[in-house]
Amino acid sequence: MRPISLLFAFALGVTAFYHAAEAADPAPPRAYYWHNWTDHNGVSHMTRCPFHNYILKTMSKPAGPQWQDRLKSGQAQIISTVQPPHWDGSWHPDPKVQWIIPLKGTWYVTAMDGTRVEMGPGDVSLGEDQMSRKDSQGHIGHFAGNVGDDAVTLMVIQTNEQPTTDQPCRFK
């Protein structure tokens, strides 16, 4: 075998080994959610939080493996909502600890600290501002509404979790 052919074969072998090792132990994905949480003073905040504990496994054989981060197990109520165009949520706390996933359209959440986050399909929010208290302007929880002139469709998953304070990104 010529030296150049040998070098080429070695390079192909190293590349194949690298890709095989990469496929055998790939890095977990990065994904985030917005957490609407309350501090000890009763003020709500919005914090961008990472999902942390991805494990590559099948959910049901013979389906191939997929990355999973199981946050909590327990009872849940699943609700599909459609907010009419120009919907106005006024100031209110979330009724339960709930995951909110926009399916169509864009909506916003403004926390009591003034942070406003717009979310559309592909975004996820954890609403947990039940422990907020009215401020001097009468604001409590968060203010939410639609962005633009269209209706917004949301998937809401209400949990049986107890609300916490001072725990941004509590699912670690």
Coordinates of N, CA and C in Angstrom, one line a residue:
M1 N 0.8 -1.2 0.0 CA 0.0 0.0 0.0 C 0.9 1.2 0.0
R2 N 0.6 2.2 -0.8 CA 1.4 3.4 -0.9 C 1.2 4.3 0.4
P3 N 2.2 5.1 0.8 CA 2.1 5.9 2.0 C 0.9 6.8 2.0
I4 N 0.5 7.4 0.9 CA -0.6 8.3 0.9 C -1.9 7.5 1.1
S5 N -2.0 6.3 0.5 CA -3.2 5.5 0.6 C -3.3 5.0 2.1
L6 N -2.2 4.7 2.7 CA -2.2 4.3 4.1 C -2.7 5.4 5.0
L7 N -2.2 6.6 4.7 CA -2.5 7.8 5.5 C -4.0 8.1 5.3
F8 N -4.5 8.0 4.1 CA -5.9 8.2 3.8 C -6.8 7.2 4.6
A9 N -6.4 5.9 4.5 CA -7.1 4.8 5.2 C -7.1 5.1 6.7
F10 N -6.0 5.6 7.3 CA -5.9 5.9 8.7 C -6.8 7.0 9.1
A11 N -6.9 8.1 8.2 CA -7.7 9.2 8.5 C -9.2 8.8 8.4
L12 N -9.6 7.9 7.5 CA -10.9 7.4 7.4 C -11.3 6.6 8.7
G13 N -10.3 5.8 9.1 CA -10.6 5.0 10.3 C -10.7 5.9 11.5
V14 N -9.9 6.9 11.7 CA -10.0 7.8 12.8 C -11.4 8.5 12.8
T15 N -11.8 9.0 11.6 CA -13.0 9.7 11.4 C -14.2 8.8 11.8
A16 N -14.1 7.5 11.3 CA -15.2 6.6 11.6 C -15.3 6.3 13.1
F17 N -14.1 6.1 13.7 CA -14.1 5.9 15.2 C -14.7 7.1 15.9
Y18 N -14.3 8.3 15.5 CA -14.8 9.5 16.2 C -16.3 9.6 16.1
H19 N -16.9 9.3 14.9 CA -18.3 9.4 14.7 C -19.0 8.3 15.4
A20 N -18.4 7.1 15.5 CA -19.0 6.0 16.2 C -19.0 6.3 17.7
A21 N -18.0 6.9 18.2 CA -17.9 7.2 19.6 C -18.9 8.3 19.9
E22 N -19.0 9.3 19.0 CA -20.0 10.4 19.1 C -21.4 9.9 19.1
A23 N -21.7 8.9 18.2 CA -23.1 8.3 18.2 C -23.3 7.5 19.4
A24 N -22.3 6.8 20.0 CA -22.5 6.0 21.2 C -22.7 6.8 22.4
D25 N -22.2 8.0 22.5 CA -22.3 8.9 23.7 C -22.5 10.3 23.2
P26 N -23.6 10.6 22.6 CA -23.8 12.0 22.1 C -24.1 12.9 23.3
A27 N -23.8 14.2 23.1 CA -24.1 15.2 24.1 C -25.6 15.4 24.2
P28 N -26.2 15.6 25.4 CA -27.6 15.9 25.5 C -27.9 17.3 24.8
P29 N -29.2 17.4 24.4 CA -29.6 18.7 23.7 C -29.7 19.8 24.8
R30 N -29.8 21.0 24.3 CA -30.1 22.2 25.1 C -31.5 22.6 24.8
A31 N -32.3 22.7 25.9 CA -33.6 23.3 25.7 C -34.0 24.1 27.0
Y32 N -34.8 25.0 26.8 CA -35.1 26.0 27.9 C -36.6 26.2 28.1
Y33 N -37.0 26.7 29.3 CA -38.3 27.1 29.5 C -38.3 28.4 30.3
W34 N -39.4 29.2 30.3 CA -39.5 30.4 31.1 C -40.2 30.0 32.4
H35 N -39.7 30.4 33.5 CA -40.3 30.1 34.8 C -40.8 31.4 35.4
N36 N -42.1 31.5 35.6 CA -42.8 32.7 36.3 C -42.9 32.3 37.8
W37 N -41.9 32.8 38.6 CA -41.8 32.4 40.0 C -42.0 33.6 40.9
T38 N -42.2 33.4 42.2 CA -42.4 34.4 43.2 C -41.3 34.4 44.2
D39 N -40.8 35.6 44.6 CA -39.8 35.7 45.6 C -40.5 35.8 47.0
H40 N -39.7 35.9 48.1 CA -40.2 36.0 49.4 C -41.0 37.2 49.7
N41 N -40.8 38.3 48.9 CA -41.6 39.5 49.1 C -42.9 39.5 48.3
G42 N -43.2 38.4 47.6 CA -44.4 38.3 46.9 C -44.4 38.9 45.5
V43 N -43.2 39.1 45.0 CA -43.0 39.7 43.7 C -42.7 38.6 42.7
S44 N -43.4 38.6 41.5 CA -43.2 37.6 40.5 C -42.1 38.0 39.6
H45 N -41.4 37.0 39.0 CA -40.3 37.2 38.1 C -40.3 36.2 37.0
M46 N -39.7 36.5 35.9 CA -39.6 35.6 34.7 C -38.1 35.3 34.6
T47 N -37.7 34.0 34.6 CA -36.4 33.5 34.5 C -36.3 32.4 33.4
R48 N -35.3 32.5 32.5 CA -35.1 31.5 31.5 C -34.3 30.4 32.2
C49 N -34.8 29.2 32.1 CA -34.2 28.0 32.8 C -33.9 26.9 31.8
P50 N -32.8 26.2 32.0 CA -32.5 25.0 31.2 C -33.2 23.8 31.7
F51 N -33.6 22.9 30.8 CA -33.9 21.5 31.2 C -32.5 20.9 31.4
H52 N -32.3 20.1 32.5 CA -31.0 19.6 32.9 C -30.7 18.2 32.7
N53 N -31.6 17.3 33.0 CA -31.3 15.9 33.1 C -31.7 15.0 32.0
Y54 N -31.3 15.3 30.8 CA -31.7 14.5 29.7 C -31.0 13.1 29.7
I55 N -31.8 12.1 29.4 CA -31.3 10.7 29.3 C -31.8 10.2 28.0
L56 N -30.9 9.6 27.2 CA -31.3 9.0 25.9 C -31.8 7.6 26.1
K57 N -33.1 7.4 25.9 CA -33.7 6.1 26.1 C -35.1 6.0 25.3
T58 N -35.6 4.8 25.1 CA -36.8 4.7 24.4 C -38.0 5.0 25.4
M59 N -39.1 5.5 24.9 CA -40.2 5.7 25.7 C -41.1 4.4 25.6
S60 N -41.0 3.7 24.5 CA -41.8 2.5 24.3 C -41.2 1.7 23.2
K61 N -40.7 0.5 23.6 CA -40.0 -0.4 22.6 C -41.1 -0.8 21.6
P62 N -40.8 -0.9 20.3 CA -39.4 -0.9 19.7 C -39.0 0.5 19.2
A63 N -39.7 1.6 19.6 CA -39.3 2.9 19.2 C -37.9 3.2 19.6
G64 N -37.2 4.0 18.7 CA -35.8 4.3 19.0 C -35.7 5.3 20.2
P65 N -34.5 5.4 20.7 CA -34.3 6.3 21.9 C -34.5 7.7 21.5
Q66 N -34.9 8.5 22.5 CA -35.0 9.9 22.4 C -34.6 10.6 23.7
W67 N -34.2 11.8 23.7 CA -33.8 12.5 24.9 C -35.0 12.8 25.7
Q68 N -34.9 12.5 27.0 CA -36.0 12.7 28.0 C -35.5 13.3 29.2
D69 N -36.2 14.3 29.7 CA -36.0 14.9 31.0 C -37.3 14.9 31.8
R70 N -37.4 13.9 32.6 CA -38.6 13.7 33.4 C -38.6 14.5 34.6
L71 N -39.4 15.6 34.6 CA -39.3 16.6 35.6 C -40.0 16.2 36.9
K72 N -41.2 15.7 36.8 CA -41.9 15.2 38.0 C -43.0 14.3 37.5
S73 N -43.4 13.4 38.4 CA -44.5 12.5 38.1 C -45.6 12.9 39.0
G74 N -46.8 12.6 38.6 CA -48.0 12.9 39.4 C -49.2 13.2 38.5
Q75 N -50.2 13.6 39.2 CA -51.5 13.9 38.4 C -51.4 15.2 37.7
A76 N -52.1 15.3 36.5 CA -52.1 16.5 35.7 C -53.4 16.6 35.0
Q77 N -53.8 17.9 34.8 CA -55.0 18.2 34.0 C -54.5 18.8 32.7
I78 N -54.9 18.4 31.6 CA -54.5 18.9 30.3 C -55.7 19.7 29.7
I79 N -55.4 21.0 29.4 CA -56.4 21.9 28.9 C -55.9 22.6 27.6
S80 N -56.7 22.6 26.6 CA -56.4 23.3 25.4 C -57.2 24.6 25.5
T81 N -56.5 25.8 25.3 CA -57.2 27.0 25.3 C -57.0 27.8 24.0
V82 N -58.0 28.6 23.6 CA -57.8 29.5 22.5 C -58.2 30.9 23.0
Q83 N -57.2 31.7 23.0 CA -57.5 33.1 23.4 C -57.9 33.9 22.2
P84 N -59.1 34.5 22.2 CA -59.5 35.3 21.1 C -58.6 36.4 20.7
P85 N -58.6 36.9 19.5 CA -57.8 38.1 19.1 C -57.9 39.2 20.1
H86 N -56.8 39.8 20.4 CA -56.7 40.9 21.4 C -57.0 40.5 22.8
W87 N -56.9 39.3 23.1 CA -57.2 38.8 24.5 C -56.4 39.5 25.5
D88 N -57.0 39.9 26.6 CA -56.4 40.6 27.7 C -56.5 39.8 29.0
G89 N -55.4 39.4 29.5 CA -55.5 38.5 30.7 C -55.5 39.3 32.0
S90 N -55.3 40.6 32.0 CA -55.2 41.4 33.2 C -54.2 40.8 34.2
W91 N -54.1 41.5 35.4 CA -53.2 41.0 36.4 C -53.9 39.9 37.2
H92 N -53.2 38.7 37.3 CA -53.7 37.5 38.0 C -52.6 36.5 38.2
P93 N -52.7 35.8 39.3 CA -51.8 34.7 39.5 C -52.3 33.4 38.7
D94 N -51.3 32.5 38.4 CA -51.7 31.2 37.8 C -52.6 30.5 38.8
P95 N -53.7 29.8 38.3 CA -54.6 29.1 39.2 C -53.9 27.9 39.9
K96 N -52.9 27.3 39.2 CA -52.2 26.1 39.7 C -50.8 26.2 39.1
V97 N -49.9 25.4 39.6 CA -48.6 25.3 39.0 C -48.8 24.6 37.7
Q98 N -48.5 25.3 36.6 CA -48.8 24.8 35.3 C -47.8 25.1 34.2
W99 N -47.7 24.1 33.3 CA -46.8 24.3 32.1 C -47.7 24.8 31.0
I100 N -47.2 25.8 30.3 CA -48.0 26.5 29.2 C -47.2 26.4 27.9
I101 N -47.7 25.8 26.9 CA -47.0 25.6 25.6 C -47.8 26.2 24.5
P102 N -47.3 27.3 23.9 CA -48.0 27.9 22.8 C -48.0 27.0 21.6
L103 N -49.1 26.7 21.0 CA -49.2 25.9 19.8 C -49.4 26.7 18.5
K104 N -50.1 27.9 18.6 CA -50.3 28.8 17.5 C -50.4 30.2 18.0
G105 N -49.7 31.1 17.3 CA -49.8 32.5 17.7 C -48.7 32.8 18.7
T106 N -48.7 34.1 19.1 CA -47.8 34.6 20.1 C -48.5 35.3 21.2
W107 N -48.1 35.0 22.4 CA -48.6 35.7 23.6 C -47.5 36.2 24.5
Y108 N -47.8 37.0 25.4 CA -46.8 37.6 26.3 C -47.2 37.4 27.8
V109 N -46.2 37.4 28.6 CA -46.4 37.4 30.1 C -45.5 38.5 30.6
T110 N -46.1 39.4 31.4 CA -45.3 40.5 32.1 C -45.4 40.2 33.6
A111 N -44.2 40.0 34.3 CA -44.1 39.7 35.7 C -44.2 41.1 36.5
M112 N -44.4 40.9 37.7 CA -44.5 42.1 38.6 C -43.2 42.9 38.6
D113 N -42.1 42.3 38.3 CA -40.8 43.0 38.3 C -40.6 43.8 37.0
G114 N -41.6 43.7 36.1 CA -41.5 44.4 34.8 C -41.0 43.6 33.7
T115 N -40.5 42.4 33.9 CA -40.0 41.6 32.8 C -41.1 41.1 32.0
R116 N -41.0 41.4 30.7 CA -42.0 40.9 29.7 C -41.3 39.9 28.7
V117 N -42.0 38.8 28.6 CA -41.5 37.7 27.7 C -42.6 37.4 26.7
E118 N -42.2 37.4 25.4 CA -43.1 37.0 24.3 C -42.8 35.5 24.0
M119 N -43.8 34.7 23.8 CA -43.6 33.3 23.5 C -44.6 32.8 22.4
G120 N -44.0 32.0 21.6 CA -44.8 31.4 20.5 C -44.5 29.9 20.4
P121 N -44.9 29.3 19.3 CA -44.7 27.8 19.2 C -43.2 27.5 19.3
G122 N -43.0 26.5 20.2 CA -41.7 26.0 20.5 C -41.2 26.5 21.8
D123 N -41.9 27.5 22.4 CA -41.5 28.0 23.7 C -42.3 27.3 24.8
V124 N -41.8 27.3 26.0 CA -42.5 26.6 27.1 C -42.4 27.5 28.3
S125 N -43.4 27.6 29.1 CA -43.5 28.4 30.3 C -44.0 27.6 31.5
L126 N -43.4 27.8 32.6 CA -43.9 27.2 33.9 C -44.4 28.3 34.7
G127 N -45.8 28.3 34.9 CA -46.5 29.4 35.7 C -46.5 28.9 37.1
E128 N -45.9 29.7 38.0 CA -45.9 29.3 39.4 C -45.8 30.6 40.3
D129 N -46.8 31.5 40.0 CA -46.8 32.8 40.8 C -47.9 32.9 41.8
Q130 N -48.4 31.7 42.3 CA -49.5 31.7 43.2 C -49.2 32.4 44.5
M131 N -48.0 32.5 44.9 CA -47.6 33.1 46.2 C -47.4 34.6 46.1
S132 N -47.6 35.2 44.9 CA -47.4 36.6 44.8 C -48.5 37.4 45.6
R133 N -48.1 38.6 46.0 CA -49.0 39.5 46.8 C -49.2 40.8 46.1
K134 N -50.3 41.4 46.2 CA -50.6 42.7 45.6 C -49.5 43.7 46.0
D135 N -49.1 44.5 44.9 CA -48.1 45.5 45.2 C -48.9 46.8 45.4
S136 N -48.2 47.9 45.5 CA -48.8 49.2 45.7 C -49.7 49.7 44.6
Q137 N -49.5 49.1 43.4 CA -50.3 49.5 42.2 C -51.5 48.5 42.1
G138 N -51.6 47.5 43.0 CA -52.7 46.5 42.8 C -52.3 45.4 41.9
H139 N -51.1 45.3 41.4 CA -50.7 44.2 40.6 C -50.4 43.0 41.4
I140 N -50.8 41.8 40.9 CA -50.6 40.5 41.5 C -50.4 39.5 40.4
G141 N -49.4 38.6 40.6 CA -49.1 37.6 39.6 C -48.4 38.1 38.4
H142 N -49.2 38.1 37.3 CA -48.6 38.5 36.0 C -49.7 39.1 35.2
F143 N -49.3 39.8 34.1 CA -50.3 40.4 33.1 C -50.0 39.6 31.9
A144 N -51.0 39.1 31.2 CA -50.7 38.3 30.0 C -51.7 38.8 28.9
G145 N -51.3 38.6 27.6 CA -52.2 39.0 26.5 C -51.6 38.4 25.2
N146 N -52.3 38.7 24.2 CA -51.9 38.2 22.8 C -51.1 39.3 22.2
V147 N -50.2 38.9 21.3 CA -49.4 39.8 20.5 C -50.0 39.7 19.1
G148 N -50.3 40.8 18.5 CA -50.9 40.9 17.2 C -52.4 40.7 17.1
D149 N -52.9 40.5 16.0 CA -54.4 40.5 15.7 C -55.0 39.1 15.7
D150 N -54.2 38.0 16.0 CA -54.7 36.7 15.8 C -55.0 36.1 17.2
A151 N -55.8 35.0 17.1 CA -56.1 34.2 18.3 C -54.8 33.4 18.7
V152 N -54.7 33.0 19.9 CA -53.5 32.3 20.4 C -54.0 30.9 21.0
T153 N -53.5 29.8 20.5 CA -53.8 28.5 21.0 C -52.7 28.0 21.9
L154 N -53.1 27.6 23.2 CA -52.1 27.2 24.2 C -52.5 25.8 24.6
M155 N -51.5 25.0 25.0 CA -51.7 23.7 25.7 C -51.3 24.0 27.1
V156 N -52.2 23.8 28.1 CA -51.9 24.0 29.5 C -51.9 22.7 30.2
I157 N -50.9 22.4 31.0 CA -50.8 21.2 31.8 C -50.7 21.6 33.2
Q158 N -51.9 21.5 33.9 CA -51.9 21.9 35.3 C -51.5 20.7 36.2
T159 N -50.6 21.0 37.1 CA -50.1 19.9 38.0 C -50.6 19.9 39.4
N160 N -50.3 18.9 40.1 CA -50.7 18.9 41.6 C -49.5 19.4 42.4
E161 N -48.5 20.0 41.8 CA -47.3 20.5 42.6 C -47.8 21.6 43.5
Q162 N -47.1 21.8 44.6 CA -47.3 22.9 45.5 C -46.4 24.0 45.1
P163 N -47.0 25.3 45.0 CA -46.2 26.4 44.6 C -45.1 26.7 45.6
T164 N -43.9 27.2 45.2 CA -42.8 27.5 46.0 C -42.5 29.0 45.9
T165 N -41.6 29.5 46.8 CA -41.1 30.8 46.6 C -39.5 30.7 46.6
D166 N -38.9 31.8 46.0 CA -37.5 31.9 46.0 C -36.8 30.7 45.4
Q167 N -37.4 30.0 44.4 CA -36.9 28.9 43.7 C -36.9 29.0 42.2
P168 N -36.3 30.0 41.6 CA -36.3 30.0 40.1 C -35.6 28.8 39.6
C169 N -36.1 28.3 38.5 CA -35.5 27.1 37.8 C -35.5 25.9 38.8
R170 N -36.6 25.7 39.5 CA -36.6 24.7 40.6 C -36.5 23.3 40.1
F171 N -36.8 23.0 38.9 CA -36.6 21.7 38.4 C -35.2 21.5 37.9
K172 N -34.3 21.1 38.8 CA -32.9 21.0 38.5 C -32.5 19.5 38.6

